[in-house]
Amino acid sequence: MDGKQALFAEIFGTLYRFNSKDHYSEIPGEPLSWGEVNSRLKGRLSAMHFLDVDADQDAAEGEATLRIPDPETLWKWTDADAWKKALSRVEALADTSEQFQAFANWWEYLRRSETYRRDCEAMRDRLSADPGLKWAAFTGWIQHAYYFNYFLSHGQKTIPEEVFPPGQAEAFFHSFRGLQAERLKLCRTWDLPFQDHLPFLFPERTGTKELLTSFFATSEDVSAPPPPPVNFRLNEKPLPADISFFPFKTQGRWKWAGFAFPCDHKTASSIATALFQSRLPVTNFEFKEKLKTWGKSGVKFRIAADYDGKGKPENEFPQTWENATGIISNYVHLDFFEFKTWGNRRRLDPLTLKREIAAFDKETNLDAELWPGLAGESLSAAKSRARRTAKKRISQIEKAAEERRLTLNPALTPEA
């Protein structure tokens, strides 16, 4: 703090003024103690910039951590009307939409896994402590729920280097790259969509309605039908070491996928010819003598999500993906990701889901509705069966996650 009640933060050894991207070599004015800072400024720091400060009242400095709110809290802080409209849409679909049921029959079990909850807590801790994200919050870069989600997915690409002092840009970008790797590991382990991972990080407080509402709240077309959620997960083969794949979407729709992998010039020419002959919508095809990721020669290109020029991009993208990877694999041996939609998942009828979840949570206020005509020992036996089945489903999810975790980290595989 200086004498004009302006907050300054030291990040990566550089000082920044509150709500500004300007940087300073030293704080102007005389520092004030935290107790002398007015409550209005403290409130702005907490509610509008997502930061909590831990400081003694008589101290002139403290430690800031990023607040990572659950989806409902985040939207109500920044755009309560958008949240309310989106929630009404979700509630109208809850009992009639097959997509909603398919989604619920996965999420309601996953979010009750203690292993998943621990992983989410660890990820939230890493996000809260990241200096790059704290810089973005402190400077006012992410003051709305939509941009909060977007920044955590694309932050390292959205910050122009000119806002950093000389020599500091790489430190920020290195910070984001580290987070990207951790996020990707979490998403692949638990079968989460990479770019929308943030709403999934609050399993204790976020049910299916709240989770889907967070997606609808970002939609510009409030009358559009819900897009089928899509997901990329690893198949049973080892994680491919020689490919980078970047699915990109905006406003809930897949726009394009980027591919990059090392190969020689002859192979690149053959792949380029086959891709263009296939009439796939290939753009930005480049052969580079040295790809940054691998330090080898290779190719980079994009393929648009709308494969045949009509229909919804998210519906056409699976075919685009399969065609492209099929062509590439004719020339380069790669183990690819497997495409999957939530709608491909095995479904339960809504009543079975409600019974198993209520039994697992040991709720009793819905007994008459979920098990009409049962009481006493017969009711207890029915609930016990439902609870055992729910535990089995959660265990199956955890087992699959552990297999993917070992695939991502071969060094963790137990020795024979």
Tab-separated table of C-alpha atoms in Angstrom:
chain	number	residue	atom	x	y	z
A	1	MET	CA	0.000	0.000	0.000
A	2	ASP	CA	1.125	3.575	-0.597
A	3	GLY	CA	-0.222	6.802	0.863
A	4	LYS	CA	-2.937	6.991	-1.807
A	5	GLN	CA	-4.463	3.683	-0.815
A	6	ALA	CA	-3.201	1.825	-3.891
A	7	LEU	CA	-2.330	-1.833	-3.592
A	8	PHE	CA	0.883	-3.182	-5.088
A	9	ALA	CA	1.806	-6.799	-5.634
A	10	GLU	CA	5.248	-8.295	-6.102
A	11	ILE	CA	5.088	-11.102	-8.643
A	12	PHE	CA	8.177	-12.778	-10.060
A	13	GLY	CA	10.252	-10.014	-8.479
A	14	THR	CA	8.324	-7.190	-10.193
A	15	LEU	CA	5.834	-4.753	-8.653
A	16	TYR	CA	2.378	-4.216	-10.174
A	17	ARG	CA	-0.280	-1.700	-9.198
A	18	PHE	CA	-3.766	-2.964	-8.377
A	19	ASN	CA	-6.078	-3.141	-11.398
A	20	SER	CA	-3.282	-2.117	-13.758
A	21	LYS	CA	-0.769	-3.966	-15.897
A	22	ASP	CA	1.894	-1.279	-15.362
A	23	HIS	CA	5.035	-2.469	-13.597
A	24	TYR	CA	7.356	-0.597	-11.244
A	25	SER	CA	10.821	-0.924	-9.830
A	26	GLU	CA	9.762	0.366	-6.416
A	27	ILE	CA	6.585	1.288	-4.545
A	28	PRO	CA	5.803	5.028	-4.595
A	29	GLY	CA	4.848	6.603	-1.304
A	30	GLU	CA	4.978	5.229	2.237
A	31	PRO	CA	3.624	1.736	2.931
A	32	LEU	CA	0.543	1.442	5.132
A	33	SER	CA	-0.338	-1.424	7.424
A	34	TRP	CA	-3.029	-3.881	6.344
A	35	GLY	CA	-5.249	-2.659	9.140
A	36	GLU	CA	-5.204	0.846	7.658
A	37	VAL	CA	-6.534	-0.308	4.284
A	38	ASN	CA	-10.183	0.650	3.894
A	39	SER	CA	-12.800	-2.102	3.785
A	40	ARG	CA	-14.082	-1.052	0.347
A	41	LEU	CA	-10.715	-1.759	-1.252
A	42	LYS	CA	-10.431	-5.060	0.595
A	43	GLY	CA	-13.893	-6.012	-0.656
A	44	ARG	CA	-12.973	-5.241	-4.263
A	45	LEU	CA	-9.833	-7.307	-3.932
A	46	SER	CA	-11.822	-10.293	-2.675
A	47	ALA	CA	-15.088	-10.246	-4.655
A	48	MET	CA	-14.039	-8.600	-7.932
A	49	HIS	CA	-10.464	-9.837	-8.253
A	50	PHE	CA	-10.801	-13.306	-6.672
A	51	LEU	CA	-7.950	-12.770	-4.211
A	52	ASP	CA	-7.662	-13.433	-0.485
A	53	VAL	CA	-4.879	-11.760	1.516
A	54	ASP	CA	-3.355	-13.280	4.624
A	55	ALA	CA	-1.668	-10.464	6.550
A	56	ASP	CA	-1.307	-9.241	10.105
A	57	GLN	CA	-3.198	-6.035	10.845
A	58	ASP	CA	0.005	-4.139	11.658
A	59	ALA	CA	1.969	-5.546	8.694
A	60	ALA	CA	2.591	-3.645	5.465
A	61	GLU	CA	2.656	-6.813	3.366
A	62	GLY	CA	0.986	-10.232	3.204
A	63	GLU	CA	0.459	-13.289	1.045
A	64	ALA	CA	-2.303	-13.376	-1.590
A	65	THR	CA	-3.965	-16.550	-2.852
A	66	LEU	CA	-6.367	-16.897	-5.755
A	67	ARG	CA	-9.952	-17.724	-4.880
A	68	ILE	CA	-11.207	-20.539	-7.090
A	69	PRO	CA	-15.009	-20.375	-6.657
A	70	ASP	CA	-17.358	-23.200	-7.538
A	71	PRO	CA	-19.375	-22.537	-10.733
A	72	GLU	CA	-22.528	-21.248	-9.059
A	73	THR	CA	-20.645	-18.889	-6.743
A	74	LEU	CA	-18.461	-17.634	-9.576
A	75	TRP	CA	-21.395	-16.770	-11.830
A	76	LYS	CA	-23.459	-15.229	-9.049
A	77	TRP	CA	-20.510	-12.966	-8.189
A	78	THR	CA	-20.096	-11.742	-11.740
A	79	ASP	CA	-23.341	-12.313	-13.695
A	80	ALA	CA	-26.233	-13.593	-11.605
A	81	ASP	CA	-28.795	-12.982	-14.377
A	82	ALA	CA	-26.897	-15.174	-16.852
A	83	TRP	CA	-26.745	-17.934	-14.246
A	84	LYS	CA	-30.466	-17.691	-13.505
A	85	LYS	CA	-31.430	-17.923	-17.194
A	86	ALA	CA	-29.083	-20.844	-17.794
A	87	LEU	CA	-30.376	-22.705	-14.734
A	88	SER	CA	-33.972	-22.392	-15.934
A	89	ARG	CA	-32.955	-23.994	-19.240
A	90	VAL	CA	-31.233	-26.880	-17.490
A	91	GLU	CA	-34.139	-27.502	-15.134
A	92	ALA	CA	-36.502	-27.688	-18.120
A	93	LEU	CA	-34.324	-30.409	-19.635
A	94	ALA	CA	-33.551	-32.405	-16.507
A	95	ASP	CA	-36.444	-34.888	-16.723
A	96	THR	CA	-36.799	-35.110	-20.518
A	97	SER	CA	-33.354	-34.853	-22.137
A	98	GLU	CA	-31.471	-38.072	-22.873
A	99	GLN	CA	-28.257	-36.032	-22.996
A	100	PHE	CA	-28.906	-34.788	-19.462
A	101	GLN	CA	-29.501	-38.336	-18.232
A	102	ALA	CA	-26.383	-39.668	-19.951
A	103	PHE	CA	-24.340	-36.897	-18.381
A	104	ALA	CA	-25.884	-37.375	-14.922
A	105	ASN	CA	-25.305	-41.126	-15.001
A	106	TRP	CA	-21.584	-40.457	-15.208
A	107	TRP	CA	-21.075	-37.294	-13.168
A	108	GLU	CA	-23.196	-38.208	-10.141
A	109	TYR	CA	-21.017	-41.269	-9.507
A	110	LEU	CA	-17.714	-39.641	-10.361
A	111	ARG	CA	-18.265	-36.704	-8.029
A	112	ARG	CA	-18.776	-39.105	-5.103
A	113	SER	CA	-15.364	-40.720	-5.540
A	114	GLU	CA	-13.058	-39.811	-2.661
A	115	THR	CA	-10.022	-40.313	-4.906
A	116	TYR	CA	-11.417	-37.888	-7.467
A	117	ARG	CA	-12.208	-35.344	-4.757
A	118	ARG	CA	-8.624	-35.485	-3.489
A	119	ASP	CA	-7.275	-34.932	-6.996
A	120	CYS	CA	-9.600	-31.955	-7.464
A	121	GLU	CA	-8.519	-30.445	-4.149
A	122	ALA	CA	-4.861	-30.776	-5.147
A	123	MET	CA	-5.562	-29.117	-8.501
A	124	ARG	CA	-7.441	-26.248	-6.830
A	125	ASP	CA	-4.468	-25.727	-4.501
A	126	ARG	CA	-2.090	-25.499	-7.473
A	127	LEU	CA	-4.347	-23.027	-9.260
A	128	SER	CA	-4.712	-20.893	-6.126
A	129	ALA	CA	-0.958	-20.659	-5.645
A	130	ASP	CA	0.033	-20.003	-9.260
A	131	PRO	CA	1.715	-16.577	-9.556
A	132	GLY	CA	0.657	-16.090	-13.175
A	133	LEU	CA	-3.019	-16.555	-12.358
A	134	LYS	CA	-2.703	-14.292	-9.328
A	135	TRP	CA	-1.161	-11.638	-11.575
A	136	ALA	CA	-4.113	-11.906	-13.965
A	137	ALA	CA	-6.597	-11.532	-11.115
A	138	PHE	CA	-4.708	-8.662	-9.459
A	139	THR	CA	-4.493	-6.652	-12.672
A	140	GLY	CA	-8.208	-7.134	-13.390
A	141	TRP	CA	-7.664	-9.410	-16.368
A	142	ILE	CA	-10.350	-11.937	-15.367
A	143	GLN	CA	-13.241	-10.102	-13.710
A	144	HIS	CA	-16.098	-12.110	-15.258
A	145	ALA	CA	-17.000	-15.772	-14.892
A	146	TYR	CA	-16.735	-16.415	-18.625
A	147	TYR	CA	-13.245	-14.935	-18.821
A	148	PHE	CA	-12.221	-16.657	-15.609
A	149	ASN	CA	-12.888	-20.024	-17.254
A	150	TYR	CA	-11.368	-18.911	-20.547
A	151	PHE	CA	-8.224	-17.556	-18.951
A	152	LEU	CA	-7.504	-20.743	-17.044
A	153	SER	CA	-7.727	-22.619	-20.346
A	154	HIS	CA	-5.933	-20.189	-22.641
A	155	GLY	CA	-4.147	-17.746	-20.358
A	156	GLN	CA	-0.699	-18.273	-21.785
A	157	LYS	CA	-1.971	-17.381	-25.277
A	158	THR	CA	-4.078	-14.367	-24.357
A	159	ILE	CA	-1.542	-12.175	-22.560
A	160	PRO	CA	0.434	-9.921	-24.905
A	161	GLU	CA	4.110	-9.912	-24.042
A	162	GLU	CA	4.265	-6.109	-24.042
A	163	VAL	CA	2.452	-5.957	-20.672
A	164	PHE	CA	5.401	-7.632	-18.954
A	165	PRO	CA	8.643	-6.015	-17.927
A	166	PRO	CA	11.662	-7.055	-20.025
A	167	GLY	CA	12.667	-10.644	-19.353
A	168	GLN	CA	9.564	-11.550	-17.319
A	169	ALA	CA	7.242	-12.873	-20.047
A	170	GLU	CA	8.961	-16.254	-20.165
A	171	ALA	CA	8.544	-16.686	-16.399
A	172	PHE	CA	4.777	-16.185	-16.697
A	173	PHE	CA	4.446	-18.471	-19.687
A	174	HIS	CA	6.552	-21.141	-17.981
A	175	SER	CA	4.130	-20.974	-15.053
A	176	PHE	CA	1.145	-21.532	-17.348
A	177	ARG	CA	2.816	-24.365	-19.216
A	178	GLY	CA	3.348	-26.168	-15.929
A	179	LEU	CA	-0.334	-25.764	-15.074
A	180	GLN	CA	-1.357	-26.947	-18.532
A	181	ALA	CA	0.534	-30.201	-18.009
A	182	GLU	CA	-1.107	-30.756	-14.607
A	183	ARG	CA	-4.569	-29.972	-15.983
A	184	LEU	CA	-4.085	-32.327	-18.905
A	185	LYS	CA	-2.995	-35.134	-16.574
A	186	LEU	CA	-6.065	-34.612	-14.376
A	187	CYS	CA	-8.419	-34.523	-17.367
A	188	ARG	CA	-6.973	-37.609	-19.007
A	189	THR	CA	-6.949	-39.533	-15.737
A	190	TRP	CA	-10.607	-38.830	-14.984
A	191	ASP	CA	-12.004	-38.585	-18.519
A	192	LEU	CA	-12.741	-34.848	-18.272
A	193	PRO	CA	-12.940	-32.374	-21.174
A	194	PHE	CA	-9.665	-30.468	-21.071
A	195	GLN	CA	-10.830	-26.952	-21.912
A	196	ASP	CA	-13.806	-27.038	-19.526
A	197	HIS	CA	-12.073	-28.649	-16.580
A	198	LEU	CA	-12.677	-25.815	-14.094
A	199	PRO	CA	-16.378	-26.489	-13.341
A	200	PHE	CA	-15.505	-30.129	-12.637
A	201	LEU	CA	-13.150	-29.211	-9.796
A	202	PHE	CA	-15.909	-28.836	-7.159
A	203	PRO	CA	-17.510	-32.277	-6.935
A	204	GLU	CA	-18.742	-31.790	-3.358
A	205	ARG	CA	-20.814	-28.708	-4.229
A	206	THR	CA	-21.636	-29.132	-7.913
A	207	GLY	CA	-24.442	-31.435	-9.022
A	208	THR	CA	-25.374	-32.217	-12.606
A	209	LYS	CA	-27.710	-29.220	-12.889
A	210	GLU	CA	-25.079	-26.794	-11.615
A	211	LEU	CA	-22.385	-28.282	-13.827
A	212	LEU	CA	-24.455	-28.041	-17.013
A	213	THR	CA	-25.688	-24.582	-16.045
A	214	SER	CA	-22.089	-23.370	-16.006
A	215	PHE	CA	-21.795	-24.471	-19.655
A	216	PHE	CA	-25.116	-22.948	-20.719
A	217	ALA	CA	-24.242	-19.650	-19.036
A	218	THR	CA	-21.516	-19.051	-21.623
A	219	SER	CA	-23.840	-19.600	-24.600
A	220	GLU	CA	-24.784	-16.540	-26.632
A	221	ASP	CA	-27.831	-18.263	-28.158
A	222	VAL	CA	-30.151	-18.896	-25.224
A	223	SER	CA	-32.696	-20.639	-27.450
A	224	ALA	CA	-30.260	-23.154	-28.948
A	225	PRO	CA	-30.593	-26.817	-27.967
A	226	PRO	CA	-27.933	-28.147	-25.602
A	227	PRO	CA	-24.773	-29.277	-27.412
A	228	PRO	CA	-23.868	-32.904	-26.777
A	229	PRO	CA	-20.879	-32.812	-24.400
A	230	VAL	CA	-17.810	-34.359	-25.986
A	231	ASN	CA	-14.686	-35.784	-24.529
A	232	PHE	CA	-11.278	-37.117	-25.461
A	233	ARG	CA	-9.731	-39.875	-23.416
A	234	LEU	CA	-6.796	-42.219	-23.772
A	235	ASN	CA	-7.292	-45.653	-25.207
A	236	GLU	CA	-5.544	-48.654	-23.698
A	237	LYS	CA	-2.312	-47.973	-25.590
A	238	PRO	CA	0.587	-45.969	-24.103
A	239	LEU	CA	0.434	-42.173	-24.219
A	240	PRO	CA	1.806	-41.122	-27.625
A	241	ALA	CA	5.113	-39.382	-27.130
A	242	ASP	CA	5.391	-38.022	-30.660
A	243	ILE	CA	2.174	-36.120	-31.224
A	244	SER	CA	0.599	-32.918	-30.003
A	245	PHE	CA	-3.141	-32.571	-30.435
A	246	PHE	CA	-5.012	-29.350	-29.654
A	247	PRO	CA	-8.829	-29.466	-29.807
A	248	PHE	CA	-10.126	-25.879	-29.800
A	249	LYS	CA	-13.644	-24.627	-29.255
A	250	THR	CA	-15.454	-21.366	-28.560
A	251	GLN	CA	-18.875	-20.831	-27.033
A	252	GLY	CA	-19.267	-24.582	-26.540
A	253	ARG	CA	-18.681	-25.517	-30.180
A	254	TRP	CA	-15.655	-27.305	-31.548
A	255	LYS	CA	-13.910	-25.115	-34.134
A	256	TRP	CA	-10.755	-26.943	-35.146
A	257	ALA	CA	-8.146	-29.457	-34.083
A	258	GLY	CA	-4.437	-28.816	-34.374
A	259	PHE	CA	-1.922	-31.585	-35.046
A	260	ALA	CA	1.862	-31.500	-34.673
A	261	PHE	CA	4.385	-34.339	-34.802
A	262	PRO	CA	7.955	-34.985	-35.997
A	263	CYS	CA	8.662	-36.614	-39.362
A	264	ASP	CA	11.015	-36.176	-42.323
A	265	HIS	CA	10.280	-34.069	-45.410
A	266	LYS	CA	9.341	-37.057	-47.596
A	267	THR	CA	6.814	-38.318	-45.057
A	268	ALA	CA	5.403	-34.809	-44.605
A	269	SER	CA	4.870	-34.495	-48.354
A	270	SER	CA	3.043	-37.819	-48.500
A	271	ILE	CA	0.799	-36.869	-45.558
A	272	ALA	CA	0.043	-33.447	-47.051
A	273	THR	CA	-0.933	-35.013	-50.382
A	274	ALA	CA	-3.189	-37.599	-48.725
A	275	LEU	CA	-4.862	-34.999	-46.491
A	276	PHE	CA	-5.681	-32.655	-49.330
A	277	GLN	CA	-6.834	-35.497	-51.598
A	278	SER	CA	-9.220	-36.545	-48.844
A	279	ARG	CA	-10.871	-33.092	-49.066
A	280	LEU	CA	-10.523	-32.632	-45.345
A	281	PRO	CA	-10.630	-28.908	-44.435
A	282	VAL	CA	-6.884	-28.633	-43.758
A	283	THR	CA	-5.375	-25.211	-43.049
A	284	ASN	CA	-2.055	-23.805	-41.819
A	285	PHE	CA	-0.060	-26.834	-43.016
A	286	GLU	CA	3.635	-26.241	-42.333
A	287	PHE	CA	6.781	-28.304	-42.523
A	288	LYS	CA	9.410	-27.086	-40.079
A	289	GLU	CA	13.051	-28.035	-39.963
A	290	LYS	CA	12.900	-27.874	-36.175
A	291	LEU	CA	9.727	-28.212	-34.133
A	292	LYS	CA	10.149	-26.523	-30.770
A	293	THR	CA	8.621	-29.365	-28.745
A	294	TRP	CA	10.832	-32.128	-30.096
A	295	GLY	CA	13.830	-30.325	-31.634
A	296	LYS	CA	13.242	-32.328	-34.839
A	297	SER	CA	11.786	-31.706	-38.274
A	298	GLY	CA	8.044	-32.219	-38.566
A	299	VAL	CA	4.635	-30.855	-39.540
A	300	LYS	CA	1.934	-28.674	-38.012
A	301	PHE	CA	-1.586	-28.207	-39.358
A	302	ARG	CA	-5.222	-27.643	-38.443
A	303	ILE	CA	-8.459	-29.323	-39.472
A	304	ALA	CA	-11.772	-27.498	-39.142
A	305	ALA	CA	-14.457	-29.185	-37.062
A	306	ASP	CA	-17.266	-28.722	-39.585
A	307	TYR	CA	-16.285	-31.563	-41.888
A	308	ASP	CA	-18.958	-31.408	-44.624
A	309	GLY	CA	-19.800	-27.702	-44.473
A	310	LYS	CA	-23.194	-28.192	-42.891
A	311	GLY	CA	-24.643	-29.343	-39.625
A	312	LYS	CA	-23.211	-28.625	-36.215
A	313	PRO	CA	-19.430	-28.696	-35.857
A	314	GLU	CA	-19.552	-30.782	-32.692
A	315	ASN	CA	-21.548	-33.465	-34.532
A	316	GLU	CA	-19.134	-33.617	-37.451
A	317	PHE	CA	-15.895	-33.521	-35.502
A	318	PRO	CA	-15.634	-37.252	-34.633
A	319	GLN	CA	-15.616	-38.205	-38.321
A	320	THR	CA	-13.036	-35.508	-39.053
A	321	TRP	CA	-10.817	-36.824	-36.278
A	322	GLU	CA	-11.078	-40.440	-37.414
A	323	ASN	CA	-10.338	-39.590	-41.039
A	324	ALA	CA	-7.327	-37.446	-40.202
A	325	THR	CA	-5.732	-39.895	-37.784
A	326	GLY	CA	-6.357	-42.752	-40.184
A	327	ILE	CA	-4.429	-40.948	-42.914
A	328	ILE	CA	-1.550	-39.961	-40.628
A	329	SER	CA	-1.188	-43.460	-39.210
A	330	ASN	CA	-0.517	-44.802	-42.726
A	331	TYR	CA	2.800	-42.928	-42.696
A	332	VAL	CA	3.690	-42.427	-39.023
A	333	HIS	CA	3.156	-44.999	-36.281
A	334	LEU	CA	1.295	-43.198	-33.514
A	335	ASP	CA	-1.049	-44.323	-30.757
A	336	PHE	CA	-3.960	-41.903	-30.878
A	337	PHE	CA	-6.624	-40.734	-28.498
A	338	GLU	CA	-10.067	-42.237	-28.589
A	339	PHE	CA	-13.063	-40.005	-29.255
A	340	LYS	CA	-16.100	-40.460	-27.090
A	341	THR	CA	-19.338	-38.573	-26.426
A	342	TRP	CA	-21.263	-38.560	-23.190
A	343	GLY	CA	-24.143	-40.011	-25.187
A	344	ASN	CA	-22.073	-43.125	-25.918
A	345	ARG	CA	-22.054	-44.002	-22.252
A	346	ARG	CA	-24.245	-46.770	-20.912
A	347	ARG	CA	-27.324	-45.218	-19.348
A	348	LEU	CA	-29.472	-45.992	-16.356
A	349	ASP	CA	-33.103	-45.029	-16.101
A	350	PRO	CA	-33.635	-41.885	-13.979
A	351	LEU	CA	-35.342	-43.768	-11.131
A	352	THR	CA	-32.446	-46.224	-10.731
A	353	LEU	CA	-29.988	-43.346	-10.639
A	354	LYS	CA	-31.991	-41.508	-7.982
A	355	ARG	CA	-32.309	-44.642	-5.866
A	356	GLU	CA	-28.622	-45.521	-5.962
A	357	ILE	CA	-27.464	-41.974	-5.228
A	358	ALA	CA	-29.963	-41.511	-2.384
A	359	ALA	CA	-28.926	-44.836	-0.866
A	360	PHE	CA	-25.227	-44.030	-1.190
A	361	ASP	CA	-25.743	-40.602	0.424
A	362	LYS	CA	-27.899	-42.227	3.139
A	363	GLU	CA	-30.753	-39.820	2.480
A	364	THR	CA	-34.109	-40.805	3.933
A	365	ASN	CA	-36.422	-37.945	2.974
A	366	LEU	CA	-37.095	-39.489	-0.475
A	367	ASP	CA	-37.840	-43.025	0.720
A	368	ALA	CA	-41.584	-42.849	0.055
A	369	GLU	CA	-41.045	-41.443	-3.434
A	370	LEU	CA	-38.229	-43.764	-4.502
A	371	TRP	CA	-39.412	-46.993	-2.841
A	372	PRO	CA	-43.207	-46.704	-2.633
A	373	GLY	CA	-44.878	-49.445	-0.653
A	374	LEU	CA	-41.691	-50.590	1.092
A	375	ALA	CA	-40.985	-50.192	4.796
A	376	GLY	CA	-38.984	-51.781	7.566
A	377	GLU	CA	-36.629	-54.588	6.622
A	378	SER	CA	-37.756	-54.733	2.988
A	379	LEU	CA	-36.926	-51.033	2.568
A	380	SER	CA	-33.572	-51.473	4.293
A	381	ALA	CA	-32.709	-54.427	2.053
A	382	ALA	CA	-33.633	-52.501	-1.116
A	383	LYS	CA	-31.541	-49.528	-0.057
A	384	SER	CA	-28.604	-51.774	0.828
A	385	ARG	CA	-28.665	-53.315	-2.658
A	386	ALA	CA	-28.797	-49.879	-4.244
A	387	ARG	CA	-25.915	-48.663	-2.063
A	388	ARG	CA	-23.742	-51.667	-2.984
A	389	THR	CA	-24.418	-51.084	-6.682
A	390	ALA	CA	-23.513	-47.388	-6.382
A	391	LYS	CA	-20.259	-48.283	-4.606
A	392	LYS	CA	-19.479	-50.763	-7.370
A	393	ARG	CA	-20.048	-48.130	-10.057
A	394	ILE	CA	-17.790	-45.652	-8.255
A	395	SER	CA	-15.149	-48.351	-7.816
A	396	GLN	CA	-15.254	-49.089	-11.555
A	397	ILE	CA	-14.690	-45.404	-12.337
A	398	GLU	CA	-11.754	-45.280	-9.920
A	399	LYS	CA	-10.237	-48.443	-11.374
A	400	ALA	CA	-10.406	-47.029	-14.902
A	401	ALA	CA	-8.865	-43.776	-13.682
A	402	GLU	CA	-6.009	-45.618	-12.015
A	403	GLU	CA	-5.294	-47.528	-15.223
A	404	ARG	CA	-5.159	-44.245	-17.149
A	405	ARG	CA	-2.985	-42.737	-14.419
A	406	LEU	CA	-0.454	-45.551	-14.824
A	407	THR	CA	-0.584	-45.166	-18.600
A	408	LEU	CA	0.265	-41.491	-18.189
A	409	ASN	CA	3.007	-42.283	-15.658
A	410	PRO	CA	4.655	-45.607	-16.601
A	411	ALA	CA	7.190	-45.185	-13.799
A	412	LEU	CA	4.340	-45.696	-11.306
A	413	THR	CA	3.525	-49.163	-12.631
A	414	PRO	CA	4.189	-51.746	-9.896
A	415	GLU	CA	7.072	-54.072	-10.634
A	416	ALA	CA	6.186	-57.648	-11.516
